Short mmCIF file of C-alpha atoms and ligand atoms in Angstrom, two decimals:
data_model
loop_
_atom_site.label_atom_id
_atom_site.label_comp_id
_atom_site.label_asym_id
_atom_site.label_seq_id
_atom_site.Cartn_x
_atom_site.Cartn_y
_atom_site.Cartn_z
CA UNK A 1 -2.58 50.93 67.35
CA UNK A 2 -1.35 50.01 64.10
CA UNK A 3 -2.75 50.80 60.33
CA UNK A 4 -2.10 49.53 57.00
CA UNK A 5 -1.43 52.18 54.36
CA UNK A 6 -2.03 50.76 50.75
CA UNK A 7 -1.89 52.44 47.58
CA UNK A 8 -3.76 50.73 45.01
CA UNK A 9 -3.06 49.83 41.24
CA UNK A 10 0.01 47.42 41.17
CA UNK A 11 -0.63 43.97 39.66
CA UNK A 12 0.67 41.14 42.19
CA UNK A 13 3.25 39.04 40.86
CA UNK A 14 6.10 36.52 41.84
CA UNK A 15 5.51 33.83 44.28
CA UNK A 16 3.93 33.80 48.02
CA UNK A 17 3.89 30.87 50.42
CA UNK A 18 0.76 29.96 52.45
CA UNK A 19 1.03 29.13 55.95
CA UNK A 20 -0.33 26.54 58.18
CA UNK A 21 -4.28 26.61 58.72
CA UNK A 22 -5.01 28.64 61.95
CA UNK A 23 -8.43 26.45 62.03
CA UNK A 24 -6.63 23.36 62.15
CA UNK A 25 -3.84 24.56 64.54
CA UNK A 26 -6.38 25.98 67.12
CA UNK A 27 -8.18 22.42 67.59
CA UNK A 28 -4.95 20.48 67.42
CA UNK A 29 -3.25 22.39 69.88
CA UNK A 30 -6.34 21.88 72.33
CA UNK A 31 -6.10 18.13 71.52
CA UNK A 32 -2.71 17.98 72.73
CA UNK A 33 -4.23 18.23 76.30
CA UNK A 34 -5.65 14.57 75.80
CA UNK A 35 -2.38 12.80 76.69
CA UNK A 36 0.40 13.30 79.24
CA UNK A 37 3.86 13.84 77.58
CA UNK A 38 4.94 16.37 74.72
CA UNK A 39 3.36 16.74 71.40
CA UNK A 40 4.81 18.87 68.64
CA UNK A 41 2.75 20.77 66.13
CA UNK A 42 4.53 21.81 62.82
CA UNK A 43 3.86 24.72 60.62
CA UNK A 44 1.67 26.43 62.96
CA UNK A 45 1.25 29.94 61.85
CA UNK A 46 2.49 33.09 64.34
CA UNK A 47 -1.17 34.47 64.83
CA UNK A 48 -2.80 36.39 67.92
CA UNK A 49 -5.42 33.39 67.85
CA UNK A 50 -2.81 30.79 68.38
CA UNK A 51 -0.86 32.80 71.15
CA UNK A 52 -4.28 32.95 72.87
CA UNK A 53 -4.73 29.29 72.57
CA UNK A 54 -1.20 28.40 73.86
CA UNK A 55 -2.12 30.86 76.74
CA UNK A 56 -4.99 28.89 77.62
CA UNK A 57 -3.20 25.85 77.68
CA UNK A 58 -0.36 27.33 79.96
CA UNK A 59 -2.89 28.67 82.26
CA UNK A 60 -4.25 25.04 82.72
CA UNK A 61 -0.70 23.62 83.70
CA UNK A 62 0.54 22.41 80.35
CA UNK A 63 4.00 23.64 79.29
CA UNK A 64 3.69 25.31 76.04
CA UNK A 65 6.93 26.41 73.93
CA UNK A 66 7.09 28.12 70.48
CA UNK A 67 9.97 27.67 67.87
CA UNK A 68 10.02 29.56 64.50
CA UNK A 69 7.41 27.01 62.95
CA UNK A 70 6.09 24.65 65.62
CA UNK A 71 4.29 24.64 68.85
CA UNK A 72 5.31 22.15 71.62
CA UNK A 73 2.98 21.16 74.29
CA UNK A 74 3.79 19.09 77.31
CA UNK A 75 0.40 18.30 78.94
CA UNK A 76 1.67 15.93 81.71
CA UNK A 77 0.80 18.08 84.49
CA UNK A 78 -2.76 19.65 84.31
CA UNK A 79 -3.17 21.59 87.38
CA UNK A 80 -6.67 23.46 86.24
CA UNK A 81 -9.70 22.84 84.42
CA UNK A 82 -10.94 26.34 84.23
CA UNK A 83 -9.48 28.51 81.55
CA UNK A 84 -9.41 32.17 82.68
CA UNK A 85 -12.38 34.24 81.37
CA UNK A 86 -10.14 37.00 79.60
CA UNK A 87 -8.63 34.49 77.53
CA UNK A 88 -12.00 32.53 76.48
CA UNK A 89 -13.64 35.84 75.91
CA UNK A 90 -10.61 37.06 73.74
CA UNK A 91 -11.21 34.10 71.37
CA UNK A 92 -14.25 31.74 71.32
CA UNK A 93 -11.96 28.82 69.88
CA UNK A 94 -10.80 28.70 73.51
CA UNK A 95 -14.00 26.54 73.92
CA UNK A 96 -12.30 23.87 72.16
CA UNK A 97 -10.48 22.61 75.25
CA UNK A 98 -13.85 21.63 76.69
CA UNK A 99 -13.88 18.25 75.07
CA UNK A 100 -10.11 17.50 75.93
CA UNK A 101 -10.61 18.42 79.43
CA UNK A 102 -13.66 16.75 80.14
CA UNK A 103 -12.28 13.52 78.59
CA UNK A 104 -8.95 13.32 80.35
CA UNK A 105 -9.78 15.16 83.56
CA UNK A 106 -13.61 14.41 83.90
CA UNK A 107 -14.40 18.23 84.73
CA UNK A 108 -14.27 21.38 82.94
CA UNK A 109 -15.54 25.06 83.80
CA UNK A 110 -15.39 27.32 80.99
CA UNK A 111 -16.87 31.05 80.61
CA UNK A 112 -19.45 31.14 77.87
CA UNK A 113 -17.69 32.33 74.83
CA UNK A 114 -20.30 34.93 73.89
CA UNK A 115 -20.90 36.29 70.52
CA UNK A 116 -18.93 38.43 68.18
CA UNK A 117 -19.12 40.67 65.14
CA UNK A 118 -20.47 38.03 62.78
CA UNK A 119 -23.08 36.64 64.99
CA UNK A 120 -24.34 35.25 68.20
CA UNK A 121 -22.28 31.97 67.95
CA UNK A 122 -24.23 29.76 70.41
CA UNK A 123 -22.77 26.57 71.61
CA UNK A 124 -25.96 24.47 72.03
CA UNK A 125 -24.72 21.70 69.49
CA UNK A 126 -21.46 21.35 71.61
CA UNK A 127 -23.32 20.94 74.73
CA UNK A 128 -25.95 18.55 73.27
CA UNK A 129 -23.23 16.36 72.04
CA UNK A 130 -21.25 16.36 75.20
CA UNK A 131 -24.37 15.49 77.26
CA UNK A 132 -25.11 12.70 74.87
CA UNK A 133 -21.59 11.29 75.90
CA UNK A 134 -22.95 11.29 79.58
CA UNK A 135 -21.54 14.63 80.58
CA UNK A 136 -23.62 16.48 83.49
CA UNK A 137 -23.76 20.02 82.48
CA UNK A 138 -24.53 23.06 84.73
CA UNK A 139 -24.76 26.66 83.57
CA UNK A 140 -24.96 29.79 85.49
CA UNK A 141 -23.06 33.20 86.14
CA UNK A 142 -21.79 33.20 82.69
CA UNK A 143 -20.01 29.88 83.08
CA UNK A 144 -20.51 26.33 82.11
CA UNK A 145 -19.41 23.28 84.12
CA UNK A 146 -19.25 19.80 82.63
CA UNK A 147 -18.33 16.72 84.55
CA UNK A 148 -18.16 12.96 83.87
CA UNK A 149 -16.35 10.21 85.72
CA UNK A 150 -16.00 8.53 82.34
CA UNK A 151 -17.87 9.53 79.06
CA UNK A 152 -19.77 6.54 77.29
CA UNK A 153 -19.99 6.42 73.54
CA UNK A 154 -23.23 7.43 72.01
CA UNK A 155 -24.99 8.38 68.69
CA UNK A 156 -25.05 12.13 68.15
CA UNK A 157 -27.00 13.92 65.21
CA UNK A 158 -25.80 17.46 64.48
CA UNK A 159 -28.60 19.81 63.58
CA UNK A 160 -26.19 21.48 61.76
CA UNK A 161 -22.76 20.46 60.82
CA UNK A 162 -20.89 22.83 63.04
CA UNK A 163 -17.17 22.67 62.75
CA UNK A 164 -16.36 23.49 66.44
CA UNK A 165 -19.21 21.18 67.87
CA UNK A 166 -17.93 18.25 65.70
CA UNK A 167 -14.51 18.79 66.86
CA UNK A 168 -15.40 19.22 70.66
CA UNK A 169 -17.55 16.25 70.50
CA UNK A 170 -14.94 14.00 68.56
CA UNK A 171 -12.09 15.04 71.19
CA UNK A 172 -14.48 14.09 73.94
CA UNK A 173 -15.45 10.79 72.34
CA UNK A 174 -11.88 9.31 71.70
CA UNK A 175 -11.64 8.43 75.50
CA UNK A 176 -15.08 7.58 75.94
CA UNK A 177 -15.95 3.91 76.60
CA UNK A 178 -17.48 2.27 73.48
CA UNK A 179 -18.38 3.49 70.06
CA UNK A 180 -19.72 7.04 69.17
CA UNK A 181 -21.35 7.93 66.05
CA UNK A 182 -21.57 11.47 64.80
CA UNK A 183 -23.91 12.04 62.14
CA UNK A 184 -24.37 15.33 59.97
CA UNK A 185 -20.73 15.92 61.01
CA UNK A 186 -18.79 18.86 59.75
CA UNK A 187 -16.55 17.82 56.88
CA UNK A 188 -14.13 20.68 56.56
CA UNK A 189 -10.25 19.77 55.97
CA UNK A 190 -9.41 21.22 59.47
CA UNK A 191 -11.78 18.57 61.07
CA UNK A 192 -10.05 15.78 59.10
CA UNK A 193 -6.57 17.17 60.20
CA UNK A 194 -7.77 16.96 63.78
CA UNK A 195 -8.86 13.36 63.23
CA UNK A 196 -5.57 12.68 61.61
CA UNK A 197 -3.79 14.05 64.71
CA UNK A 198 -5.92 12.20 67.21
CA UNK A 199 -5.42 9.07 65.47
CA UNK A 200 -1.74 9.58 65.46
CA UNK A 201 -2.10 9.73 69.22
CA UNK A 202 -3.67 6.43 69.33
CA UNK A 203 -7.47 7.30 68.84
CA UNK A 204 -9.75 5.47 66.42
CA UNK A 205 -11.60 7.89 64.38
CA UNK A 206 -13.01 6.75 61.00
CA UNK A 207 -15.04 8.59 58.40
CA UNK A 208 -13.47 12.03 58.90
CA UNK A 209 -14.48 14.12 55.88
CA UNK A 210 -17.73 12.49 55.52
CA UNK A 211 -20.86 13.35 57.35
CA UNK A 212 -20.62 10.25 59.70
CA UNK A 213 -17.68 10.18 62.09
CA UNK A 214 -17.20 6.75 63.90
CA UNK A 215 -15.26 6.80 67.12
CA UNK A 216 -14.07 3.70 69.00
CA UNK A 217 -13.04 5.07 72.53
CA UNK A 218 -9.52 3.93 73.85
CA UNK A 219 -8.49 3.96 77.26
CA UNK A 220 -5.44 6.24 76.92
CA UNK A 221 -3.43 8.32 74.22
CA UNK A 222 0.05 9.20 73.69
CA UNK A 223 1.46 12.61 72.51
CA UNK A 224 2.19 12.83 68.89
CA UNK A 225 4.10 15.01 66.01
CA UNK A 226 1.91 16.47 63.44
CA UNK A 227 2.28 18.87 60.53
CA UNK A 228 -0.89 21.12 60.01
CA UNK A 229 -2.59 21.28 56.48
CA UNK A 230 -2.04 24.71 54.49
CA UNK A 231 -4.43 27.34 55.26
CA UNK A 232 -7.15 27.20 52.45
CA UNK A 233 -8.55 30.37 53.63
CA UNK A 234 -5.27 32.48 53.34
CA UNK A 235 -4.63 30.58 49.95
CA UNK A 236 -8.25 31.81 48.74
CA UNK A 237 -7.44 35.19 49.90
CA UNK A 238 -4.26 35.46 48.00
CA UNK A 239 -5.78 33.99 44.98
CA UNK A 240 -8.63 36.82 45.10
CA UNK A 241 -5.84 39.39 45.55
CA UNK A 242 -3.95 38.12 42.30
CA UNK A 243 -7.37 38.03 40.31
CA UNK A 244 -8.40 41.67 41.51
CA UNK A 245 -4.92 43.16 40.86
CA UNK A 246 -4.80 41.57 37.27
CA UNK A 247 -1.70 39.84 38.47
CA UNK A 248 0.29 36.78 37.74
CA UNK A 249 0.85 34.98 41.16
CA UNK A 250 2.30 31.61 42.10
CA UNK A 251 0.78 30.42 45.56
CA UNK A 252 2.95 27.77 47.12
CA UNK A 253 1.98 25.15 49.60
CA UNK A 254 -1.68 24.50 49.10
CA UNK A 255 -3.93 21.49 48.85
CA UNK A 256 -5.87 22.08 45.47
CA UNK A 257 -8.70 19.70 46.63
CA UNK A 258 -9.58 22.04 49.52
CA UNK A 259 -9.78 25.02 47.08
CA UNK A 260 -12.18 23.61 44.60
CA UNK A 261 -15.22 26.07 45.11
CA UNK A 262 -12.99 29.00 45.24
CA UNK A 263 -11.22 27.86 42.00
CA UNK A 264 -14.49 27.15 40.43
CA UNK A 265 -15.69 30.54 41.29
CA UNK A 266 -12.81 32.43 40.07
CA UNK A 267 -12.92 30.48 36.82
CA UNK A 268 -16.50 31.56 36.53
CA UNK A 269 -15.38 35.06 37.02
CA UNK A 270 -12.95 34.66 34.07
CA UNK A 271 -9.91 34.14 36.08
CA UNK A 272 -6.99 31.61 34.90
CA UNK A 273 -6.38 29.05 37.57
CA UNK A 274 -3.62 26.48 37.15
CA UNK A 275 -3.23 23.61 39.64
CA UNK A 276 0.48 22.49 39.38
CA UNK A 277 1.85 19.11 40.31
CA UNK A 278 4.42 20.73 42.65
CA UNK A 279 1.61 21.56 45.01
CA UNK A 280 1.18 25.36 43.99
CA UNK A 281 -1.42 27.21 42.09
CA UNK A 282 -0.73 29.81 39.41
CA UNK A 283 -3.40 32.53 39.20
CA UNK A 284 -3.45 34.99 36.18
CA UNK A 285 -5.75 37.66 35.31
CA UNK A 286 -5.84 40.31 32.60
CA UNK A 287 -9.28 42.08 32.64
CA UNK A 288 -12.17 43.07 35.05
CA UNK A 289 -13.78 39.80 36.62
CA UNK A 290 -17.13 38.95 35.26
CA UNK A 291 -20.02 39.07 38.15
CA UNK A 292 -20.61 35.59 39.94
CA UNK A 293 -23.24 34.31 42.34
CA UNK A 294 -22.12 32.81 45.69
CA UNK A 295 -23.97 30.85 48.29
CA UNK A 296 -21.90 30.05 51.42
CA UNK A 297 -22.41 26.54 52.72
CA UNK A 298 -20.65 24.11 54.98
CA UNK A 299 -17.73 22.21 53.37
CA UNK A 300 -17.41 21.09 50.47
CA UNK A 301 -19.54 24.14 49.76
CA UNK A 302 -18.12 27.77 49.17
CA UNK A 303 -16.46 28.80 52.68
CA UNK A 304 -17.88 31.66 54.56
CA UNK A 305 -14.49 32.66 55.31
CA UNK A 306 -13.97 33.86 52.01
CA UNK A 307 -17.21 35.46 51.30
CA UNK A 308 -16.05 39.03 52.35
CA UNK A 309 -13.04 38.67 50.07
CA UNK A 310 -15.42 37.66 47.24
CA UNK A 311 -17.41 40.58 47.82
CA UNK A 312 -14.46 42.82 47.11
CA UNK A 313 -13.83 40.97 43.93
CA UNK A 314 -17.45 41.37 42.60
CA UNK A 315 -17.21 44.87 43.62
CA UNK A 316 -15.18 45.85 40.67
CA UNK A 317 -16.57 43.12 38.35
CA UNK A 318 -18.28 43.95 34.99
CA UNK A 319 -21.44 42.58 35.89
CA UNK A 320 -23.87 42.13 38.97
CA UNK A 321 -23.47 39.38 41.55
CA UNK A 322 -25.59 37.90 44.43
CA UNK A 323 -23.80 36.76 47.42
CA UNK A 324 -25.80 34.86 49.99
CA UNK A 325 -24.24 34.04 53.39
CA UNK A 326 -26.15 31.11 54.82
CA UNK A 327 -23.64 30.18 57.54
CA UNK A 328 -23.70 33.14 59.93
CA UNK A 329 -26.67 35.74 60.52
CA UNK A 330 -24.37 38.93 60.33
CA UNK A 331 -21.39 38.57 58.32
CA UNK A 332 -21.97 41.58 56.17
CA UNK A 333 -20.12 44.04 58.38
CA UNK A 334 -17.71 44.81 55.46
CA UNK A 335 -20.35 46.13 53.24
CA UNK A 336 -20.71 49.55 54.65
CA UNK A 337 -16.86 50.06 54.47
CA UNK A 338 -16.65 48.76 51.00
CA UNK A 339 -19.51 51.13 50.22
CA UNK A 340 -17.10 53.78 51.36
CA UNK A 341 -14.56 52.96 48.80
CA UNK A 342 -17.37 53.21 46.13
CA UNK A 343 -18.78 49.78 45.99
CA UNK A 344 -22.42 49.37 45.11
CA UNK A 345 -24.13 46.58 47.38
CA UNK A 346 -27.47 46.29 48.68
CA UNK A 347 -28.45 43.82 51.28
CA UNK A 348 -31.60 42.07 51.52
CA UNK A 349 -31.59 39.71 54.50
CA UNK A 350 -28.88 37.17 53.91
CA UNK A 351 -28.26 38.27 50.56
CA UNK A 352 -26.24 40.89 49.19
CA UNK A 353 -26.89 42.38 45.70
CA UNK A 354 -23.38 43.84 44.21
CA UNK A 355 -23.32 45.81 41.09
CA UNK A 356 -19.74 45.81 39.91
CA UNK A 357 -17.96 49.34 39.38
CA UNK A 358 -15.03 49.95 37.05
CA UNK A 359 -13.02 51.19 40.11
CA UNK A 360 -12.82 51.80 43.89
CA UNK A 361 -11.47 55.03 45.50
CA UNK A 362 -9.07 54.84 48.62
CA UNK A 363 -10.70 55.84 51.75
CA UNK A 364 -10.02 55.54 55.75
CA UNK A 365 -11.70 52.23 56.49
CA UNK A 366 -11.90 50.03 59.68
CA UNK A 367 -11.97 46.36 60.34
CA UNK A 368 -14.80 44.64 61.88
CA UNK A 369 -13.76 41.21 61.83
CA UNK A 370 -10.93 39.03 60.55
CA UNK A 371 -12.31 38.21 57.06
CA UNK A 372 -13.84 41.56 56.61
CA UNK A 373 -10.52 42.95 57.38
CA UNK A 374 -8.99 41.12 54.59
CA UNK A 375 -11.61 42.21 52.17
CA UNK A 376 -10.74 45.89 53.04
CA UNK A 377 -7.15 45.08 52.14
CA UNK A 378 -7.87 43.42 48.98
CA UNK A 379 -10.09 46.79 48.04
CA UNK A 380 -7.25 48.81 48.96
CA UNK A 381 -4.90 46.77 46.54
CA UNK A 382 -7.19 48.24 43.45
CA UNK A 383 -8.47 51.38 44.69
CA UNK A 384 -7.39 54.61 43.10
CA UNK A 385 -4.92 56.74 45.87
CA UNK A 386 -4.57 55.95 49.20
CA UNK A 387 -6.57 53.46 51.67
CA UNK A 388 -5.74 53.32 55.49
CA UNK A 389 -6.93 50.36 57.15
CA UNK A 390 -7.26 50.67 60.74
CA UNK A 391 -7.96 48.18 63.65
CA UNK A 392 -5.64 45.81 61.99
CA UNK A 393 -5.40 43.57 64.94
CA UNK A 394 -8.56 41.87 63.55
CA UNK A 395 -6.49 40.87 60.31
CA UNK A 396 -3.76 39.62 62.56
CA UNK A 397 -5.91 36.98 64.43
CA UNK A 398 -5.79 35.17 60.93
CA UNK A 399 -3.12 36.19 58.74
CA UNK A 400 0.72 36.04 59.63
CA UNK A 401 2.22 39.43 58.36
CA UNK A 402 -0.21 39.56 55.33
CA UNK A 403 1.13 43.03 54.35
CA UNK A 404 4.71 41.51 54.10
CA UNK A 405 3.58 38.64 51.93
CA UNK A 406 1.35 41.22 49.55
CA UNK A 407 4.48 43.43 49.32
CA UNK A 408 6.81 40.76 48.40
CA UNK A 409 4.20 40.11 45.48
CA UNK A 410 4.60 43.86 44.62
CA UNK A 411 1.78 45.52 46.41
CA UNK A 412 2.31 49.22 47.84
CA UNK A 413 1.32 48.37 51.31
CA UNK A 414 2.90 48.98 54.71
CA UNK A 415 2.20 48.73 58.48
CA UNK A 416 2.65 52.02 60.51
CA UNK A 417 1.42 52.95 63.74
CA UNK A 418 -1.81 55.43 64.04
CA UNK A 419 0.31 58.48 64.64
CA UNK A 420 2.72 57.90 61.75
CA UNK A 421 -0.43 57.67 59.62
CA UNK A 422 -1.79 60.84 60.71
CA UNK A 423 1.65 62.70 59.92
CA UNK A 424 1.64 60.60 56.53
CA UNK A 425 -1.75 61.57 55.33
C1 LIG B 501 -15.35 27.52 62.59
O1 LIG B 501 -16.09 28.27 63.47
C2 LIG B 501 -14.21 28.51 62.22
N1 LIG B 501 -13.48 28.85 63.33
C3 LIG B 501 -14.68 29.83 61.54
O2 LIG B 501 -13.85 30.51 61.00
C4 LIG B 501 -15.60 29.37 60.47
O3 LIG B 501 -16.30 30.44 59.79
C5 LIG B 501 -16.69 28.40 60.81
O4 LIG B 501 -16.26 27.24 61.64
C6 LIG B 501 -17.57 27.81 59.59
O5 LIG B 501 -16.69 27.27 58.79
C7 LIG B 501 -12.50 27.99 63.71
O6 LIG B 501 -12.37 26.88 63.17
C8 LIG B 501 -11.67 28.44 65.04
P1 LIG B 501 -19.58 26.59 63.57
P2 LIG B 501 -17.17 27.60 64.44
O7 LIG B 501 -19.82 26.09 64.79
O8 LIG B 501 -16.85 26.20 64.84
C9 LIG B 501 -24.09 27.79 64.35
C10 LIG B 501 -12.39 32.40 60.70
O9 LIG B 501 -12.47 33.49 60.15
N2 LIG B 501 -23.85 27.04 65.54
O10 LIG B 501 -19.53 25.57 62.21
O11 LIG B 501 -17.51 28.67 65.60
C11 LIG B 501 -23.41 29.09 64.47
O12 LIG B 501 -23.99 30.00 64.97
C12 LIG B 501 -13.53 31.99 61.55
O13 LIG B 501 -11.31 31.90 60.82
C13 LIG B 501 -24.84 26.84 66.50
O14 LIG B 501 -26.17 27.13 66.10
O15 LIG B 501 -18.50 27.67 63.44
C14 LIG B 501 -22.97 29.28 62.87
O16 LIG B 501 -24.22 30.03 62.51
C15 LIG B 501 -14.73 32.74 61.75
N3 LIG B 501 -24.82 25.97 67.56
C16 LIG B 501 -22.97 27.85 62.27
O17 LIG B 501 -23.52 27.06 63.22
C17 LIG B 501 -23.51 25.52 67.93
O18 LIG B 501 -23.57 24.92 68.86
C18 LIG B 501 -21.51 27.64 61.97
O19 LIG B 501 -20.70 27.70 62.91
C19 LIG B 501 -22.51 25.77 67.16
C20 LIG B 501 -22.60 26.44 66.09
#
């Protein structure tokens, strides 16, 4: 097992580049199952979750190859519709193969993805949508099987604008007969990116980015080439790192439109954020941030995936803040670890009250989930003394060599094995 050792106090500077979006790459790789032939997906980050999704497709009979920046998938010969349990358990996004397999093969059998640290993660909205399209769904022994000779277009209302359910239903509907309407659909940029990829395969998806998707089914699709959008959550994480360390940082390869809620909240906290014409963002900060109140919401609201990082920021603010998590029921796992570094945070149901502190102190802390881990790294960048972050594999699920990017921007951070860390401390 590896750990990150961070010595806080260095302002970040220079320039870093944001990678391709994890949460666009995963559904798009799954969507490549919809057509025989070879699709090429560019700027896909090197992440554990991407490796897992590639492993799922390989287990289904697709030929998957990885170049430094692209993933190629040849889905000509699908020999199985039952991804292995251990891969689905390793990453709930594996469930995104359900829509494509049902649409192309007429059958799919997947293990129930199960919950994770941030919540129970039900799949009722996925199943409701697929059933509306005519799928017969059986559940038992921890497995779900869906069957349909040919899916038929339908009107689907999403009780909640679930990202994954919108994506799964959309991927099933593109080969259904007739028109499908998805109302109260998720509007995240990653959903739009998936729709663009599907349309480049010959699908007819309209309205992506709004809360109503119109999908006119077609009889077949062709493989396509696509470059995924930049990762707005990585970008936001780096923006917060620059703000917390009172740095001056250029962040390349961003879509400013996708970062509006993050930019607005950072400016509210007193951070200077300049959106540049060359597709970069310049973040500058010279004092303690002011306290800000945040309420996570589906896009275009404030993203839940940046809630933990903003809690680290508000932990050192000059005021008090209230952060309300409305999307997941248990996404405050980072609070107790931040408290061990000196943060003053009280939880009341879905709200966390943060009293900003003049400083944090380094400590040995443990990642509980992907974004909580990122928050602990950010706290370590400003804490006095040394912070040792363990269970770093959580961070590696969503950030490609985060410590290298931060070190290039001046941070005193390095990755070592746990035994090396024991010798170093
Ligand atoms: C996607 O997860 C992202 N993952 C998550 O990012 C992100 O936090 C989330 O969307 C919200 O933006 C990927 O795209 C791979 P949801 P997803 O379905 O699709 C409830 C990260 O850190 N719900 O929009 O699983 C659910 O319980 C990860 O990169 C149902 O009730 O999220 C949750 O409370 C974490 N029934 C809410 O909706 C369902 O059938 C939002 O979930 C589905 C979801």
